[in-house]
Tab-separated table of C-alpha atoms in Angstrom:
chain	number	residue	atom	x	y	z
A	1	UNK	CA	-32.367	-21.865	32.438
A	2	UNK	CA	-32.272	-25.609	32.388
A	3	UNK	CA	-28.840	-27.175	32.953
A	4	UNK	CA	-28.035	-30.095	30.658
A	5	UNK	CA	-25.764	-32.757	32.096
A	6	UNK	CA	-22.368	-33.270	30.548
A	7	UNK	CA	-22.127	-36.051	28.035
A	8	UNK	CA	-19.634	-38.774	28.927
A	9	UNK	CA	-16.302	-38.639	27.134
A	10	UNK	CA	-15.850	-40.973	24.212
A	11	UNK	CA	-12.882	-42.181	22.226
A	12	UNK	CA	-13.936	-39.809	19.450
A	13	UNK	CA	-13.526	-36.830	21.835
A	14	UNK	CA	-9.944	-37.829	22.638
A	15	UNK	CA	-9.129	-38.353	18.965
A	16	UNK	CA	-10.583	-34.950	17.977
A	17	UNK	CA	-8.679	-33.260	20.791
A	18	UNK	CA	-5.424	-34.952	19.761
A	19	UNK	CA	-5.880	-33.953	16.111
A	20	UNK	CA	-6.719	-30.314	16.918
A	21	UNK	CA	-3.832	-29.959	19.399
A	22	UNK	CA	-1.380	-31.562	16.989
A	23	UNK	CA	-2.380	-29.233	14.160
A	24	UNK	CA	-2.280	-26.219	16.463
A	25	UNK	CA	1.195	-27.063	17.792
A	26	UNK	CA	2.451	-27.590	14.232
A	27	UNK	CA	1.084	-24.141	13.406
A	28	UNK	CA	2.867	-22.609	16.421
A	29	UNK	CA	6.158	-24.203	15.374
A	30	UNK	CA	5.747	-22.982	11.799
A	31	UNK	CA	4.732	-19.474	12.904
A	32	UNK	CA	7.513	-19.359	15.526
A	33	UNK	CA	5.131	-17.767	18.013
A	34	UNK	CA	5.001	-19.521	21.397
A	35	UNK	CA	2.738	-16.840	22.819
A	36	UNK	CA	-0.097	-18.809	21.250
A	37	UNK	CA	0.623	-21.741	23.564
A	38	UNK	CA	-1.586	-20.073	26.188
A	39	UNK	CA	-4.551	-21.332	24.142
A	40	UNK	CA	-3.577	-25.011	24.558
A	41	UNK	CA	-5.286	-25.478	27.996
A	42	UNK	CA	-8.469	-23.938	26.586
A	43	UNK	CA	-8.462	-26.291	23.589
A	44	UNK	CA	-8.006	-29.206	26.010
A	45	UNK	CA	-10.902	-27.933	28.100
A	46	UNK	CA	-13.226	-27.673	25.083
A	47	UNK	CA	-12.803	-31.350	24.257
A	48	UNK	CA	-11.842	-33.091	27.535
A	49	UNK	CA	-12.141	-31.351	30.918
A	50	UNK	CA	-15.127	-29.116	30.023
A	51	UNK	CA	-14.743	-26.870	33.060
A	52	UNK	CA	-15.858	-23.823	31.090
A	53	UNK	CA	-19.349	-23.903	29.632
A	54	UNK	CA	-18.418	-22.781	26.133
A	55	UNK	CA	-21.883	-23.490	24.699
A	56	UNK	CA	-23.934	-22.232	27.636
A	57	UNK	CA	-26.546	-20.794	25.310
A	58	UNK	CA	-27.542	-24.312	24.214
A	59	UNK	CA	-29.039	-24.775	27.706
A	60	UNK	CA	-31.466	-21.869	27.283
A	61	UNK	CA	-35.146	-22.786	27.247
A	62	UNK	CA	-36.205	-20.012	24.821
A	63	UNK	CA	-35.780	-21.391	21.262
A	64	UNK	CA	-35.570	-17.909	19.723
A	65	UNK	CA	-32.706	-16.967	22.019
A	66	UNK	CA	-30.933	-20.244	21.251
A	67	UNK	CA	-31.294	-19.559	17.524
A	68	UNK	CA	-29.936	-16.011	17.853
A	69	UNK	CA	-27.014	-17.167	19.987
A	70	UNK	CA	-26.217	-19.976	17.540
A	71	UNK	CA	-25.931	-17.391	14.753
A	72	UNK	CA	-23.740	-15.145	16.917
A	73	UNK	CA	-21.555	-18.153	17.765
A	74	UNK	CA	-21.184	-19.012	14.073
A	75	UNK	CA	-20.387	-15.411	13.112
A	76	UNK	CA	-17.765	-15.050	15.855
A	77	UNK	CA	-16.140	-18.322	14.794
A	78	UNK	CA	-16.132	-17.192	11.145
A	79	UNK	CA	-14.565	-13.817	12.031
A	80	UNK	CA	-11.826	-15.484	14.094
A	81	UNK	CA	-11.143	-17.919	11.242
A	82	UNK	CA	-11.007	-15.065	8.712
A	83	UNK	CA	-8.703	-13.126	11.052
A	84	UNK	CA	-6.098	-15.907	11.094
A	85	UNK	CA	-6.471	-16.793	7.408
A	86	UNK	CA	-5.987	-13.146	6.393
A	87	UNK	CA	-2.932	-12.771	8.605
A	88	UNK	CA	-1.044	-15.947	7.780
A	89	UNK	CA	-2.299	-17.320	4.471
A	90	UNK	CA	-4.135	-15.101	2.005
A	91	UNK	CA	-6.619	-12.281	1.663
A	92	UNK	CA	-8.790	-10.774	-1.017
A	93	UNK	CA	-7.736	-7.505	-2.648
A	94	UNK	CA	-9.513	-5.355	-5.231
A	95	UNK	CA	-7.636	-3.159	-7.702
A	96	UNK	CA	-8.989	0.332	-6.854
A	97	UNK	CA	-7.073	2.518	-9.347
A	98	UNK	CA	-5.545	2.427	-12.805
A	99	UNK	CA	-1.906	2.678	-11.688
A	100	UNK	CA	-1.081	-0.844	-12.965
A	101	UNK	CA	-3.185	-0.835	-16.120
A	102	UNK	CA	-3.062	-2.586	-18.501
A	103	UNK	CA	-1.335	-5.329	-16.523
A	104	UNK	CA	-3.930	-5.354	-13.729
A	105	UNK	CA	-7.229	-3.594	-14.322
A	106	UNK	CA	-9.611	-1.631	-12.147
A	107	UNK	CA	-12.188	-4.163	-10.992
A	108	UNK	CA	-9.780	-7.113	-10.784
A	109	UNK	CA	-10.351	-9.164	-7.617
A	110	UNK	CA	-7.138	-10.828	-6.466
A	111	UNK	CA	-6.074	-13.571	-4.120
A	112	UNK	CA	-3.029	-12.152	-2.279
A	113	UNK	CA	-0.675	-14.761	-0.844
A	114	UNK	CA	0.864	-13.997	2.554
A	115	UNK	CA	3.034	-17.107	2.276
A	116	UNK	CA	5.139	-15.983	-0.704
A	117	UNK	CA	7.258	-13.481	1.246
A	118	UNK	CA	6.435	-14.888	4.678
A	119	UNK	CA	3.391	-13.861	6.763
A	120	UNK	CA	3.847	-10.706	8.811
A	121	UNK	CA	2.789	-10.965	12.439
A	122	UNK	CA	0.259	-8.154	13.062
A	123	UNK	CA	1.675	-5.109	14.792
A	124	UNK	CA	-1.804	-4.091	15.970
A	125	UNK	CA	-3.461	-7.459	16.723
A	126	UNK	CA	-6.626	-5.856	18.117
A	127	UNK	CA	-8.472	-4.990	14.923
A	128	UNK	CA	-11.766	-5.814	13.264
A	129	UNK	CA	-11.452	-8.526	10.600
A	130	UNK	CA	-12.216	-7.539	6.986
A	131	UNK	CA	-11.380	-3.870	7.650
A	132	UNK	CA	-8.121	-2.028	7.076
A	133	UNK	CA	-8.351	1.014	9.321
A	134	UNK	CA	-11.931	2.334	9.317
A	135	UNK	CA	-15.211	0.790	10.410
A	136	UNK	CA	-18.133	0.872	7.940
A	137	UNK	CA	-19.894	3.218	10.378
A	138	UNK	CA	-16.816	5.438	10.731
A	139	UNK	CA	-14.081	5.539	13.348
A	140	UNK	CA	-10.950	3.455	13.741
A	141	UNK	CA	-11.289	-0.292	13.269
A	142	UNK	CA	-8.291	-1.076	15.476
A	143	UNK	CA	-7.027	-0.480	19.004
A	144	UNK	CA	-3.440	0.409	19.838
A	145	UNK	CA	-3.510	-0.946	23.389
A	146	UNK	CA	-1.190	-3.737	22.217
A	147	UNK	CA	1.652	-2.993	19.778
A	148	UNK	CA	3.977	-5.773	18.635
A	149	UNK	CA	7.356	-5.278	16.992
A	150	UNK	CA	7.834	-6.192	13.355
A	151	UNK	CA	8.297	-9.900	12.745
A	152	UNK	CA	7.893	-11.998	9.612
A	153	UNK	CA	7.422	-15.759	9.631
A	154	UNK	CA	10.025	-17.511	7.473
A	155	UNK	CA	10.709	-14.511	5.210
A	156	UNK	CA	11.511	-14.966	1.528
A	157	UNK	CA	12.958	-12.354	-0.852
A	158	UNK	CA	10.957	-10.315	-3.340
A	159	UNK	CA	12.020	-10.908	-6.937
A	160	UNK	CA	12.699	-8.222	-9.547
A	161	UNK	CA	9.462	-7.073	-11.236
A	162	UNK	CA	7.178	-8.921	-8.811
A	163	UNK	CA	3.731	-7.392	-8.359
A	164	UNK	CA	3.548	-6.646	-4.620
A	165	UNK	CA	0.862	-5.537	-2.168
A	166	UNK	CA	2.238	-3.315	0.601
A	167	UNK	CA	1.212	-0.704	3.139
A	168	UNK	CA	1.432	2.850	1.840
A	169	UNK	CA	4.626	4.304	3.387
A	170	UNK	CA	3.399	7.919	3.471
A	171	UNK	CA	0.190	6.745	5.120
A	172	UNK	CA	1.765	7.083	8.567
A	173	UNK	CA	0.167	10.539	8.741
A	174	UNK	CA	-3.258	11.453	7.321
A	175	UNK	CA	-5.887	14.120	7.847
A	176	UNK	CA	-9.066	13.095	9.635
A	177	UNK	CA	-11.446	14.161	6.852
A	178	UNK	CA	-12.247	10.859	5.043
A	179	UNK	CA	-12.677	12.728	1.742
A	180	UNK	CA	-9.057	13.892	1.872
A	181	UNK	CA	-7.345	10.831	3.324
A	182	UNK	CA	-6.383	9.506	-0.114
A	183	UNK	CA	-4.142	12.529	-0.641
A	184	UNK	CA	-0.503	12.277	0.370
A	185	UNK	CA	-0.206	14.262	3.600
A	186	UNK	CA	3.383	15.355	3.007
A	187	UNK	CA	2.764	16.581	-0.548
A	188	UNK	CA	-0.262	18.433	0.847
A	189	UNK	CA	1.787	20.007	3.652
A	190	UNK	CA	4.621	21.140	1.391
A	191	UNK	CA	2.143	22.488	-1.164
A	192	UNK	CA	0.276	24.501	1.473
A	193	UNK	CA	3.587	25.656	2.918
A	194	UNK	CA	4.897	26.925	-0.425
A	195	UNK	CA	1.678	28.837	-1.038
A	196	UNK	CA	1.805	30.425	2.423
A	197	UNK	CA	5.500	31.260	2.040
A	198	UNK	CA	4.728	33.019	-1.224
A	199	UNK	CA	1.993	35.036	0.478
A	200	UNK	CA	4.308	35.991	3.349
A	201	UNK	CA	7.039	37.047	0.937
A	202	UNK	CA	4.567	39.133	-1.113
A	203	UNK	CA	3.299	40.879	2.026
A	204	UNK	CA	6.871	41.804	2.891
A	205	UNK	CA	7.589	42.960	-0.644
A	206	UNK	CA	10.145	40.197	-1.016
A	207	UNK	CA	10.567	37.146	-3.218
A	208	UNK	CA	11.259	33.562	-2.272
A	209	UNK	CA	14.912	32.493	-2.434
A	210	UNK	CA	16.372	30.911	-5.565
A	211	UNK	CA	16.847	27.312	-4.476
A	212	UNK	CA	19.855	26.714	-6.715
A	213	UNK	CA	21.675	29.526	-4.932
A	214	UNK	CA	21.197	28.085	-1.437
A	215	UNK	CA	23.779	25.971	0.371
A	216	UNK	CA	22.696	22.441	1.450
A	217	UNK	CA	22.194	23.676	5.023
A	218	UNK	CA	20.217	26.735	3.905
A	219	UNK	CA	18.134	24.522	1.630
A	220	UNK	CA	17.354	22.158	4.504
A	221	UNK	CA	16.279	25.014	6.768
A	222	UNK	CA	14.120	26.481	3.989
A	223	UNK	CA	12.250	23.205	3.413
A	224	UNK	CA	11.909	22.725	7.162
A	225	UNK	CA	10.216	26.135	7.363
A	226	UNK	CA	7.964	25.347	4.377
A	227	UNK	CA	6.822	22.045	5.893
A	228	UNK	CA	6.205	23.640	9.307
A	229	UNK	CA	4.029	26.333	7.692
A	230	UNK	CA	1.987	23.756	5.803
A	231	UNK	CA	1.542	21.399	8.729
A	232	UNK	CA	0.465	24.248	11.009
A	233	UNK	CA	-2.072	25.376	8.399
A	234	UNK	CA	-3.506	21.858	8.186
A	235	UNK	CA	-3.482	21.400	11.943
A	236	UNK	CA	-5.274	24.717	12.572
A	237	UNK	CA	-7.807	23.817	9.838
A	238	UNK	CA	-8.060	27.270	8.287
A	239	UNK	CA	-9.803	26.218	5.068
A	240	UNK	CA	-12.983	28.316	4.665
A	241	UNK	CA	-14.800	25.536	2.753
A	242	UNK	CA	-16.313	23.077	5.302
A	243	UNK	CA	-16.111	20.221	2.773
A	244	UNK	CA	-12.387	20.795	2.356
A	245	UNK	CA	-11.520	21.179	6.018
A	246	UNK	CA	-8.871	18.749	7.159
A	247	UNK	CA	-10.479	17.791	10.460
A	248	UNK	CA	-7.157	17.418	12.254
A	249	UNK	CA	-4.140	15.148	11.808
A	250	UNK	CA	-3.766	11.541	12.916
A	251	UNK	CA	-1.154	8.808	12.598
A	252	UNK	CA	-1.560	5.148	11.671
A	253	UNK	CA	0.591	2.133	12.569
A	254	UNK	CA	2.347	0.314	9.730
A	255	UNK	CA	-0.093	-2.570	9.263
A	256	UNK	CA	-3.157	-0.293	9.387
A	257	UNK	CA	-2.017	1.964	6.549
A	258	UNK	CA	-3.775	1.674	3.204
A	259	UNK	CA	-2.826	-1.221	0.946
A	260	UNK	CA	-1.172	-0.369	-2.372
A	261	UNK	CA	-0.218	-2.682	-5.235
A	262	UNK	CA	2.697	-1.885	-7.568
A	263	UNK	CA	5.516	-3.546	-9.454
A	264	UNK	CA	8.836	-3.896	-7.622
A	265	UNK	CA	11.357	-2.450	-10.096
A	266	UNK	CA	14.240	-1.954	-7.648
A	267	UNK	CA	15.668	-4.317	-5.021
A	268	UNK	CA	17.796	-3.643	-1.915
A	269	UNK	CA	21.352	-2.639	-2.767
A	270	UNK	CA	20.599	-1.760	-6.393
A	271	UNK	CA	21.101	1.657	-7.961
A	272	UNK	CA	18.061	2.835	-9.896
A	273	UNK	CA	17.823	5.550	-12.497
A	274	UNK	CA	15.090	6.651	-14.909
A	275	UNK	CA	16.276	8.124	-18.200
A	276	UNK	CA	13.668	9.374	-20.644
A	277	UNK	CA	11.058	7.045	-19.098
A	278	UNK	CA	13.297	3.947	-19.269
A	279	UNK	CA	14.410	2.274	-16.031
A	280	UNK	CA	18.104	1.468	-15.516
A	281	UNK	CA	19.308	-0.848	-12.767
A	282	UNK	CA	23.005	-0.665	-11.910
A	283	UNK	CA	23.542	1.139	-15.208
A	284	UNK	CA	21.766	-1.480	-17.334
A	285	UNK	CA	18.503	-0.715	-19.134
A	286	UNK	CA	15.689	-3.047	-18.046
A	287	UNK	CA	12.921	-4.214	-20.407
A	288	UNK	CA	9.537	-2.585	-19.894
A	289	UNK	CA	6.351	-4.638	-19.538
A	290	UNK	CA	4.447	-4.797	-22.822
A	291	UNK	CA	1.471	-3.094	-21.156
A	292	UNK	CA	3.407	-0.103	-19.784
A	293	UNK	CA	1.528	3.151	-20.427
A	294	UNK	CA	2.368	6.842	-20.727
A	295	UNK	CA	0.164	9.869	-21.281
A	296	UNK	CA	-0.329	10.922	-24.905
A	297	UNK	CA	-1.893	14.138	-26.153
A	298	UNK	CA	-4.448	13.150	-28.769
A	299	UNK	CA	-6.146	15.651	-31.086
A	300	UNK	CA	-9.283	14.139	-32.601
A	301	UNK	CA	-11.009	14.944	-35.860
A	302	UNK	CA	-14.001	12.821	-34.915
A	303	UNK	CA	-14.985	10.872	-31.792
A	304	UNK	CA	-13.386	7.444	-31.619
A	305	UNK	CA	-15.816	4.702	-32.683
A	306	UNK	CA	-16.864	2.176	-30.083
A	307	UNK	CA	-15.328	-0.666	-32.085
A	308	UNK	CA	-11.888	0.987	-31.957
A	309	UNK	CA	-12.313	1.803	-28.264
A	310	UNK	CA	-13.055	-1.859	-27.545
A	311	UNK	CA	-10.204	-3.067	-29.762
A	312	UNK	CA	-7.670	-0.922	-27.892
A	313	UNK	CA	-9.304	-1.604	-24.495
A	314	UNK	CA	-9.695	2.108	-23.808
A	315	UNK	CA	-11.657	2.683	-20.598
A	316	UNK	CA	-14.165	5.403	-19.861
A	317	UNK	CA	-11.654	6.864	-17.408
A	318	UNK	CA	-9.177	7.287	-20.267
A	319	UNK	CA	-11.807	8.926	-22.478
A	320	UNK	CA	-12.773	11.289	-19.645
A	321	UNK	CA	-9.119	12.280	-19.227
A	322	UNK	CA	-8.875	12.959	-22.957
A	323	UNK	CA	-12.021	15.076	-22.916
A	324	UNK	CA	-11.038	17.106	-19.833
A	325	UNK	CA	-7.249	17.321	-20.125
A	326	UNK	CA	-6.442	16.581	-23.742
A	327	UNK	CA	-4.406	13.473	-23.044
A	328	UNK	CA	-4.909	9.875	-21.968
A	329	UNK	CA	-2.677	6.948	-20.986
A	330	UNK	CA	-1.852	4.534	-23.816
A	331	UNK	CA	0.424	1.609	-24.439
A	332	UNK	CA	2.913	1.937	-27.302
A	333	UNK	CA	0.775	-0.490	-29.327
A	334	UNK	CA	-2.408	1.536	-28.765
A	335	UNK	CA	-0.635	4.805	-29.596
A	336	UNK	CA	0.688	3.331	-32.849
A	337	UNK	CA	-2.788	2.054	-33.749
A	338	UNK	CA	-4.286	5.504	-33.174
A	339	UNK	CA	-1.646	7.117	-35.380
A	340	UNK	CA	-2.881	4.889	-38.191
A	341	UNK	CA	-6.517	5.872	-37.549
A	342	UNK	CA	-6.161	9.089	-39.562
A	343	UNK	CA	-9.914	9.349	-40.165
A	344	UNK	CA	-10.366	10.059	-36.456
A	345	UNK	CA	-6.985	11.239	-35.120
A	346	UNK	CA	-5.238	14.396	-36.227
A	347	UNK	CA	-2.081	14.315	-34.057
A	348	UNK	CA	-0.780	12.197	-31.189
A	349	UNK	CA	2.372	12.772	-29.141
A	350	UNK	CA	3.689	11.764	-25.727
A	351	UNK	CA	3.326	14.027	-22.695
A	352	UNK	CA	6.774	15.340	-21.708
A	353	UNK	CA	5.717	17.713	-18.920
A	354	UNK	CA	8.188	17.647	-16.046
A	355	UNK	CA	7.166	18.790	-12.576
A	356	UNK	CA	9.773	18.663	-9.812
A	357	UNK	CA	7.854	20.002	-6.796
A	358	UNK	CA	6.043	16.751	-5.897
A	359	UNK	CA	8.957	14.373	-6.486
A	360	UNK	CA	10.700	12.480	-3.664
A	361	UNK	CA	12.507	13.747	-1.674
A	362	UNK	CA	10.086	16.592	-1.117
A	363	UNK	CA	12.699	18.463	0.931
A	364	UNK	CA	15.425	18.185	-1.705
A	365	UNK	CA	16.207	20.323	-4.741
A	366	UNK	CA	17.238	17.461	-7.041
A	367	UNK	CA	15.664	18.593	-10.303
A	368	UNK	CA	14.389	15.045	-10.817
A	369	UNK	CA	11.100	14.380	-12.586
A	370	UNK	CA	8.830	11.381	-13.120
A	371	UNK	CA	10.555	10.630	-16.447
A	372	UNK	CA	14.144	11.418	-15.440
A	373	UNK	CA	15.002	10.374	-11.915
A	374	UNK	CA	18.105	9.496	-9.946
A	375	UNK	CA	20.432	7.732	-9.812
A	376	UNK	CA	19.454	6.645	-6.314
A	377	UNK	CA	20.867	3.783	-4.242
A	378	UNK	CA	18.199	1.613	-2.593
A	379	UNK	CA	19.086	0.809	1.044
A	380	UNK	CA	19.818	-2.804	1.994
A	381	UNK	CA	19.911	-4.412	5.427
A	382	UNK	CA	23.448	-4.320	6.857
A	383	UNK	CA	24.722	-1.961	4.145
A	384	UNK	CA	26.211	1.419	5.040
A	385	UNK	CA	25.725	4.736	3.273
A	386	UNK	CA	27.877	7.828	3.739
A	387	UNK	CA	25.745	10.750	4.854
A	388	UNK	CA	26.092	14.310	3.654
A	389	UNK	CA	23.726	17.246	3.660
A	390	UNK	CA	23.309	16.639	-0.082
A	391	UNK	CA	21.983	13.047	0.185
A	392	UNK	CA	20.387	13.342	3.631
A	393	UNK	CA	16.953	14.285	2.190
A	394	UNK	CA	16.912	10.917	0.356
A	395	UNK	CA	17.787	8.766	3.373
A	396	UNK	CA	16.460	10.830	6.281
A	397	UNK	CA	12.972	9.307	6.210
A	398	UNK	CA	14.176	5.672	6.312
A	399	UNK	CA	16.601	6.517	9.119
A	400	UNK	CA	14.268	8.633	11.227
A	401	UNK	CA	10.738	7.365	10.492
A	402	UNK	CA	11.047	3.745	9.363
A	403	UNK	CA	13.912	2.719	11.634
A	404	UNK	CA	13.001	4.916	14.595
A	405	UNK	CA	16.149	6.988	15.084
A	406	UNK	CA	16.381	10.543	16.320
A	407	UNK	CA	18.054	12.621	13.603
A	408	UNK	CA	18.983	16.282	13.813
A	409	UNK	CA	21.243	18.715	11.987
A	410	UNK	CA	23.095	21.348	13.998
A	411	UNK	CA	23.364	24.998	13.043
A	412	UNK	CA	26.851	24.372	11.673
A	413	UNK	CA	25.680	21.460	9.489
A	414	UNK	CA	26.703	18.417	11.559
A	415	UNK	CA	24.420	15.372	11.335
A	416	UNK	CA	23.437	13.971	14.739
A	417	UNK	CA	21.858	10.503	15.050
A	418	UNK	CA	20.680	9.407	18.498
A	419	UNK	CA	22.820	12.055	20.158
A	420	UNK	CA	26.088	11.243	18.345
A	421	UNK	CA	27.640	12.900	15.328
A	422	UNK	CA	27.385	10.638	12.278
A	423	UNK	CA	28.874	10.678	8.801
A	424	UNK	CA	27.376	7.296	7.825
A	425	UNK	CA	24.492	4.997	8.682
A	426	UNK	CA	23.993	1.207	8.514
A	427	UNK	CA	20.443	0.191	7.646
A	428	UNK	CA	18.471	-2.295	9.733
A	429	UNK	CA	15.951	-3.253	7.017
A	430	UNK	CA	15.762	-3.929	3.312
A	431	UNK	CA	13.974	-1.402	1.093
A	432	UNK	CA	12.288	-1.623	-2.294
A	433	UNK	CA	11.384	0.672	-5.171
A	434	UNK	CA	7.799	0.304	-6.390
A	435	UNK	CA	6.255	1.731	-9.556
A	436	UNK	CA	3.002	1.353	-11.465
A	437	UNK	CA	2.871	0.297	-15.108
A	438	UNK	CA	0.631	3.287	-15.868
A	439	UNK	CA	3.708	5.440	-15.395
A	440	UNK	CA	2.197	8.907	-15.756
A	441	UNK	CA	-0.790	8.095	-13.537
A	442	UNK	CA	0.755	6.217	-10.644
A	443	UNK	CA	1.492	7.501	-7.154
A	444	UNK	CA	4.601	5.436	-6.440
A	445	UNK	CA	8.174	5.543	-5.164
A	446	UNK	CA	8.992	8.509	-7.396
A	447	UNK	CA	6.684	10.524	-5.129
A	448	UNK	CA	7.063	8.939	-1.673
A	449	UNK	CA	10.337	7.047	-1.815
A	450	UNK	CA	11.399	3.643	-0.532
A	451	UNK	CA	9.114	0.863	0.720
A	452	UNK	CA	10.537	-0.762	3.898
A	453	UNK	CA	10.403	-4.536	4.288
A	454	UNK	CA	8.059	-4.251	7.278
A	455	UNK	CA	5.432	-2.683	4.959
A	456	UNK	CA	5.279	-5.700	2.629
A	457	UNK	CA	1.881	-7.464	2.766
A	458	UNK	CA	2.011	-10.166	0.120
A	459	UNK	CA	2.003	-11.166	-3.531
A	460	UNK	CA	-1.097	-11.268	-5.764
A	461	UNK	CA	-1.464	-14.798	-7.106
A	462	UNK	CA	-4.675	-15.042	-9.090
A	463	UNK	CA	-7.443	-12.913	-10.552
A	464	UNK	CA	-10.565	-14.769	-9.429
A	465	UNK	CA	-13.054	-12.183	-10.702
A	466	UNK	CA	-12.832	-9.160	-12.994
A	467	UNK	CA	-15.613	-6.608	-13.454
A	468	UNK	CA	-15.586	-3.783	-15.995
A	469	UNK	CA	-17.224	-0.767	-14.356
A	470	UNK	CA	-17.853	0.769	-17.793
A	471	UNK	CA	-20.053	-2.117	-18.995
A	472	UNK	CA	-23.466	-3.449	-18.018
A	473	UNK	CA	-24.158	-6.965	-16.833
A	474	UNK	CA	-25.434	-7.939	-20.282
A	475	UNK	CA	-22.813	-6.048	-22.288
A	476	UNK	CA	-19.499	-7.442	-21.105
A	477	UNK	CA	-19.268	-6.386	-17.464
A	478	UNK	CA	-17.661	-9.684	-16.462
A	479	UNK	CA	-14.244	-10.050	-18.068
A	480	UNK	CA	-14.404	-13.817	-18.521
A	481	UNK	CA	-10.978	-13.956	-20.188
A	482	UNK	CA	-9.311	-12.713	-16.989
A	483	UNK	CA	-11.059	-14.967	-14.498
A	484	UNK	CA	-8.860	-17.519	-12.724
A	485	UNK	CA	-5.776	-16.217	-14.524
A	486	UNK	CA	-2.407	-16.215	-12.765
A	487	UNK	CA	-1.204	-12.680	-12.064
A	488	UNK	CA	2.301	-13.574	-13.239
A	489	UNK	CA	0.884	-14.455	-16.660
A	490	UNK	CA	-0.899	-11.119	-16.872
A	491	UNK	CA	1.824	-8.909	-15.392
A	492	UNK	CA	5.029	-10.446	-16.768
A	493	UNK	CA	4.045	-10.338	-20.429
A	494	UNK	CA	6.860	-8.519	-22.264
């Protein structure tokens, strides 16, 4: 390898060094992270002292090797730049599901601002840029050798009805089978546990207890047993179908959990209630977005014509739901329009089915449903809640999981937090209540509870591209009317 002599320093080198250092120090002050100051000597060396041969590959005699190394150098620089831009400024996000339709559509590509609520310093800084938790080839895309505590740079409050991107709270625990990781682990565990409990009771010639007849302490012990049965079943991987085997259980740190996007309908300190599908905050009914949807049973005389499908913006996913299940999600406007289409529609009525088994809290017998829920008080930082065995299922997860306390209940029903008996708890973080606008087809806070402030990722700002998966490239695949539209304009239309 031929060594090339150092070029003499010029005034331009000093000016470039001064500009880069000034900008970097301004960034450190803004980000309030002085750990980054360790990079200052290296920046100085790149421009001035040049003790380290940063571009050693430029001295290689083989032109092919120099070309390859120049590409590697460019790629590494780009990945580092993307890493910092995604952490502190913005990132791209694609709407994967219909939970926010028709406000945000499947195939919308969003710019998500990290600045709006304050950038969150990564808790697992050693991760591959442009991945969330899994490498394209499989395996974890992050290392947990370094774990930083939660910190947000210059935090700002979330506003009522903001569309928010956040880490999925129940994603702290998932099964290892990639095909099953989208399923909520806790709903899966309780479901398996109930099925096993029923089998055990049948083998003994007994029946499961009537939940309404149990005391709060008995109810807690029953749900604890159910969850333990289900988790053991998942952990031992007893499913006979290889495709449905769980593959074990693993945990994920907060910032490596899947990203979700929902509407924030409840803020810290507010009391939320759902009555007949309407949301009430502190006892006052709140207006629903114009695009809010519910499932409607639709009996057809004839297939809907394509012109009507296009007019009402009915997706193929909705039509498939109608064909397979007899109902599909519709806005009030679309439902009214179908009622008038008597040549094609026989009857149409809203779905009022009311399951209670998969509703948060999963270990509480509240009787709440997706359409009638609460009232529930949303925890706020510095606020105190009185704890009883009746409301403990609602607040146990924030206390124990999100805020890292040890919580137990004694055999005589006393609540113990960090070794001391407690009849109240003061929260260390703010919490939020998130829901999708496609209310009957949204996995949201009604199913997994509160979203802690340390899970907040950012706010979608703009739709920069929108692709309709049901259309071809020459038949309307690109939704031109949605491109470069502000999300607030699309999502806050009442």
